[in-house]
Amino acid sequence: MVSIAVNKGRDNVAMLGIGAYRPQRIVTNAEVCETLDSTPDWIFERTGIHNRRWISGDETIRSIAAAAGERALNNTPIDRSKIGAVILCTSSWLKLTPHGAPSVAFDLGLNGVAAFDLTSGCGGFCYGLGVAADLIRAGSFDYVLVIGAETMTVGLDPTDRGTAMIFGDGAGAVVVGPAEDNGISPTVWGSDGENAEAIAQDVDFLEYMNKAQALQGTDPAVEAVGRMSLHMEGPKVFRWAAVTLPRALSAALDSSGVAKEDIEVFVPHQANARINELMKKNLGLAESVPIANDIENTGNTSAASVPLAIEEMLVTGKAKGGQLALLLGFGAGLSYAGQVVTLPPAPKEPSF
């Protein structure tokens, strides 16, 4: 029998460095309410958001993804030539072809490495982190750069009360690689395709193109195309989250072998500050455990929210490198992913 050679895998992996990019433009609740029928206080009471960041000027999803990746590489004590793969977690790259990761890898001086996009909505970063850890454990790569980047505002309807007040733009990235002690537990993940349309584009690409083509022929029977926008059925998503996420958090703890009493930091997806506080309470985490609240001034940045929240906690001192953190990403799909991790060192090059 001929044996097939296998790369030597790594049992212990961890996040070795982190970087982030926050767009220059700060958008207050008051500015959102210039278009949206709401008030600043109402928005904060329901979501926990005061401000969010929106891209402006020459900022694009490509530029902010590369900026976050550059900072993560600079904040990691390895040479970038050792990076074997780039995973770009995003739902807002503007083209299906070419996908984004190869272009971002090129911008980072990593042209030629394996590079692919991963689309899993607001759970994207935690999905990407799980994939990166498993790739390294399997021996496929020694080091992987995982980037979560979104420009959610490009596809927003500014009059939609279900989305316009919530979303923002931004990017966060981590370098994943071998470590002396394991710093990323097995990922617990799942989805509910039966209710997937609860968070969705209002039209698919084919419908959008057909309408645009008909309008070019001035067909009076065709409605105006308008913008392709993201819409969300808030009550349905909330019901799904209330049932699914507590189970996901408990499963993440079980798979990690870590007791909830050992968790030092809680970093859930920044969807809603009130929901996150409720999750912490229902899970039974100690009152002293800090919970990420980057949503207050960054908004919901989908696949970028978890790394942005980690970076904010490390920069401000709310958390420290080496602490045990429980992560959970959840949203479109409807899907979720979570793991227990050891936090990377605070960045030498922060985003703010």
PDB file of N, CA, C and O in Angstrom, residues 7 10 41 56 69 85 91 106 116 140 161 168 187 197 204 228 234 258 261 292 294-295 298 304 306 316 329 344:
ATOM      1  N   ASN A   7       0.954  16.756   6.113  1.00  0.00           N
ATOM      2  CA  ASN A   7       1.655  17.805   6.833  1.00  0.00           C
ATOM      3  C   ASN A   7       1.479  17.601   8.325  1.00  0.00           C
ATOM      4  O   ASN A   7       0.451  17.116   8.786  1.00  0.00           O
ATOM      5  N   ARG A  10      -0.808  21.104  13.971  1.00  0.00           N
ATOM      6  CA  ARG A  10      -0.544  21.772  15.242  1.00  0.00           C
ATOM      7  C   ARG A  10      -1.764  21.610  16.138  1.00  0.00           C
ATOM      8  O   ARG A  10      -2.864  21.992  15.768  1.00  0.00           O
ATOM      9  N   ASP A  41     -32.930  59.408  21.502  1.00  0.00           N
ATOM     10  CA  ASP A  41     -33.128  58.671  22.751  1.00  0.00           C
ATOM     11  C   ASP A  41     -33.804  57.330  22.505  1.00  0.00           C
ATOM     12  O   ASP A  41     -33.459  56.328  23.139  1.00  0.00           O
ATOM     13  N   SER A  56     -16.449  57.003   4.101  1.00  0.00           N
ATOM     14  CA  SER A  56     -16.595  58.271   3.385  1.00  0.00           C
ATOM     15  C   SER A  56     -15.323  58.499   2.584  1.00  0.00           C
ATOM     16  O   SER A  56     -14.316  57.799   2.766  1.00  0.00           O
ATOM     17  N   GLY A  69      -6.007  44.394   8.238  1.00  0.00           N
ATOM     18  CA  GLY A  69      -5.043  43.312   8.088  1.00  0.00           C
ATOM     19  C   GLY A  69      -3.620  43.773   8.305  1.00  0.00           C
ATOM     20  O   GLY A  69      -2.814  43.079   8.943  1.00  0.00           O
ATOM     21  N   ALA A  85      -2.410  31.820   4.312  1.00  0.00           N
ATOM     22  CA  ALA A  85      -3.762  31.996   3.778  1.00  0.00           C
ATOM     23  C   ALA A  85      -4.387  33.258   4.345  1.00  0.00           C
ATOM     24  O   ALA A  85      -4.082  33.670   5.471  1.00  0.00           O
ATOM     25  N   SER A  91     -20.022  40.078   4.009  1.00  0.00           N
ATOM     26  CA  SER A  91     -21.247  39.928   3.225  1.00  0.00           C
ATOM     27  C   SER A  91     -21.479  41.146   2.341  1.00  0.00           C
ATOM     28  O   SER A  91     -22.544  41.256   1.714  1.00  0.00           O
ATOM     29  N   PHE A 106      -3.134  40.826  -1.986  1.00  0.00           N
ATOM     30  CA  PHE A 106      -2.186  41.564  -2.821  1.00  0.00           C
ATOM     31  C   PHE A 106      -1.824  42.898  -2.184  1.00  0.00           C
ATOM     32  O   PHE A 106      -0.651  43.290  -2.126  1.00  0.00           O
ATOM     33  N   PHE A 116      -9.517  33.338   0.221  1.00  0.00           N
ATOM     34  CA  PHE A 116     -10.914  33.102  -0.110  1.00  0.00           C
ATOM     35  C   PHE A 116     -11.829  33.897   0.805  1.00  0.00           C
ATOM     36  O   PHE A 116     -11.456  34.266   1.915  1.00  0.00           O
ATOM     37  N   SER A 140      -2.464  22.304   7.101  1.00  0.00           N
ATOM     38  CA  SER A 140      -2.522  22.971   5.792  1.00  0.00           C
ATOM     39  C   SER A 140      -1.677  24.237   5.761  1.00  0.00           C
ATOM     40  O   SER A 140      -1.065  24.559   4.739  1.00  0.00           O
ATOM     41  N   ARG A 161     -36.690  51.504   9.437  1.00  0.00           N
ATOM     42  CA  ARG A 161     -36.495  51.529  10.880  1.00  0.00           C
ATOM     43  C   ARG A 161     -35.862  50.233  11.405  1.00  0.00           C
ATOM     44  O   ARG A 161     -35.298  50.217  12.496  1.00  0.00           O
ATOM     45  N   GLY A 168     -23.310  49.825  10.867  1.00  0.00           N
ATOM     46  CA  GLY A 168     -22.170  50.682  10.614  1.00  0.00           C
ATOM     47  C   GLY A 168     -21.136  49.934   9.800  1.00  0.00           C
ATOM     48  O   GLY A 168     -21.342  48.787   9.396  1.00  0.00           O
ATOM     49  N   THR A 187     -14.994  25.000  17.578  1.00  0.00           N
ATOM     50  CA  THR A 187     -16.090  25.918  17.299  1.00  0.00           C
ATOM     51  C   THR A 187     -17.428  25.192  17.367  1.00  0.00           C
ATOM     52  O   THR A 187     -17.567  24.075  16.868  1.00  0.00           O
ATOM     53  N   GLU A 197     -34.858  33.764   5.595  1.00  0.00           N
ATOM     54  CA  GLU A 197     -35.315  34.996   4.957  1.00  0.00           C
ATOM     55  C   GLU A 197     -35.631  36.104   5.964  1.00  0.00           C
ATOM     56  O   GLU A 197     -35.992  37.217   5.562  1.00  0.00           O
ATOM     57  N   ASP A 204     -33.226  39.491  -5.370  1.00  0.00           N
ATOM     58  CA  ASP A 204     -31.995  38.791  -5.716  1.00  0.00           C
ATOM     59  C   ASP A 204     -31.354  39.461  -6.940  1.00  0.00           C
ATOM     60  O   ASP A 204     -31.934  40.344  -7.569  1.00  0.00           O
ATOM     61  N   MET A 228     -30.913  47.982  -4.041  1.00  0.00           N
ATOM     62  CA  MET A 228     -30.995  46.659  -3.463  1.00  0.00           C
ATOM     63  C   MET A 228     -30.606  46.795  -1.992  1.00  0.00           C
ATOM     64  O   MET A 228     -29.470  47.152  -1.670  1.00  0.00           O
ATOM     65  N   GLY A 234     -37.305  41.885  12.594  1.00  0.00           N
ATOM     66  CA  GLY A 234     -36.778  41.931  13.943  1.00  0.00           C
ATOM     67  C   GLY A 234     -37.411  40.951  14.920  1.00  0.00           C
ATOM     68  O   GLY A 234     -36.687  40.208  15.620  1.00  0.00           O
ATOM     69  N   VAL A 258     -14.095  24.364  29.546  1.00  0.00           N
ATOM     70  CA  VAL A 258     -13.924  25.478  30.482  1.00  0.00           C
ATOM     71  C   VAL A 258     -15.240  25.729  31.206  1.00  0.00           C
ATOM     72  O   VAL A 258     -16.300  25.765  30.575  1.00  0.00           O
ATOM     73  N   GLU A 261     -17.444  29.698  35.254  1.00  0.00           N
ATOM     74  CA  GLU A 261     -16.780  30.483  36.300  1.00  0.00           C
ATOM     75  C   GLU A 261     -15.375  30.909  35.896  1.00  0.00           C
ATOM     76  O   GLU A 261     -14.803  31.828  36.492  1.00  0.00           O
ATOM     77  N   ALA A 292     -18.431  43.054  26.065  1.00  0.00           N
ATOM     78  CA  ALA A 292     -18.133  44.005  24.992  1.00  0.00           C
ATOM     79  C   ALA A 292     -19.330  44.909  24.741  1.00  0.00           C
ATOM     80  O   ALA A 292     -20.471  44.454  24.694  1.00  0.00           O
ATOM     81  N   ASP A 294     -18.938  47.603  22.210  1.00  0.00           N
ATOM     82  CA  ASP A 294     -18.447  48.442  21.120  1.00  0.00           C
ATOM     83  C   ASP A 294     -19.584  48.991  20.279  1.00  0.00           C
ATOM     84  O   ASP A 294     -19.427  49.988  19.571  1.00  0.00           O
ATOM     85  N   ILE A 295     -20.753  48.375  20.386  1.00  0.00           N
ATOM     86  CA  ILE A 295     -21.903  48.819  19.600  1.00  0.00           C
ATOM     87  C   ILE A 295     -22.277  50.264  19.915  1.00  0.00           C
ATOM     88  O   ILE A 295     -22.809  50.983  19.070  1.00  0.00           O
ATOM     89  N   THR A 298     -19.881  52.212  17.611  1.00  0.00           N
ATOM     90  CA  THR A 298     -19.493  51.637  16.322  1.00  0.00           C
ATOM     91  C   THR A 298     -20.679  51.068  15.568  1.00  0.00           C
ATOM     92  O   THR A 298     -20.630  50.917  14.354  1.00  0.00           O
ATOM     93  N   ALA A 304     -17.535  42.151  11.085  1.00  0.00           N
ATOM     94  CA  ALA A 304     -16.411  42.871  11.693  1.00  0.00           C
ATOM     95  C   ALA A 304     -16.620  43.120  13.179  1.00  0.00           C
ATOM     96  O   ALA A 304     -15.690  43.543  13.874  1.00  0.00           O
ATOM     97  N   VAL A 306     -17.124  41.341  16.059  1.00  0.00           N
ATOM     98  CA  VAL A 306     -16.409  40.649  17.138  1.00  0.00           C
ATOM     99  C   VAL A 306     -14.938  41.088  17.222  1.00  0.00           C
ATOM    100  O   VAL A 306     -14.461  41.439  18.308  1.00  0.00           O
ATOM    101  N   THR A 316      -8.779  49.821  25.538  1.00  0.00           N
ATOM    102  CA  THR A 316      -9.274  50.612  26.669  1.00  0.00           C
ATOM    103  C   THR A 316      -8.945  49.996  28.021  1.00  0.00           C
ATOM    104  O   THR A 316      -9.196  50.612  29.058  1.00  0.00           O
ATOM    105  N   GLY A 329     -20.812  34.810  17.503  1.00  0.00           N
ATOM    106  CA  GLY A 329     -21.312  35.567  16.364  1.00  0.00           C
ATOM    107  C   GLY A 329     -22.626  34.964  15.910  1.00  0.00           C
ATOM    108  O   GLY A 329     -22.792  33.743  15.930  1.00  0.00           O
ATOM    109  N   PRO A 344      -5.664  37.874  22.334  1.00  0.00           N
ATOM    110  CA  PRO A 344      -4.313  38.245  21.906  1.00  0.00           C
ATOM    111  C   PRO A 344      -3.823  39.449  22.707  1.00  0.00           C
ATOM    112  O   PRO A 344      -4.604  40.098  23.420  1.00  0.00           O
TER     113      PRO A 344
END
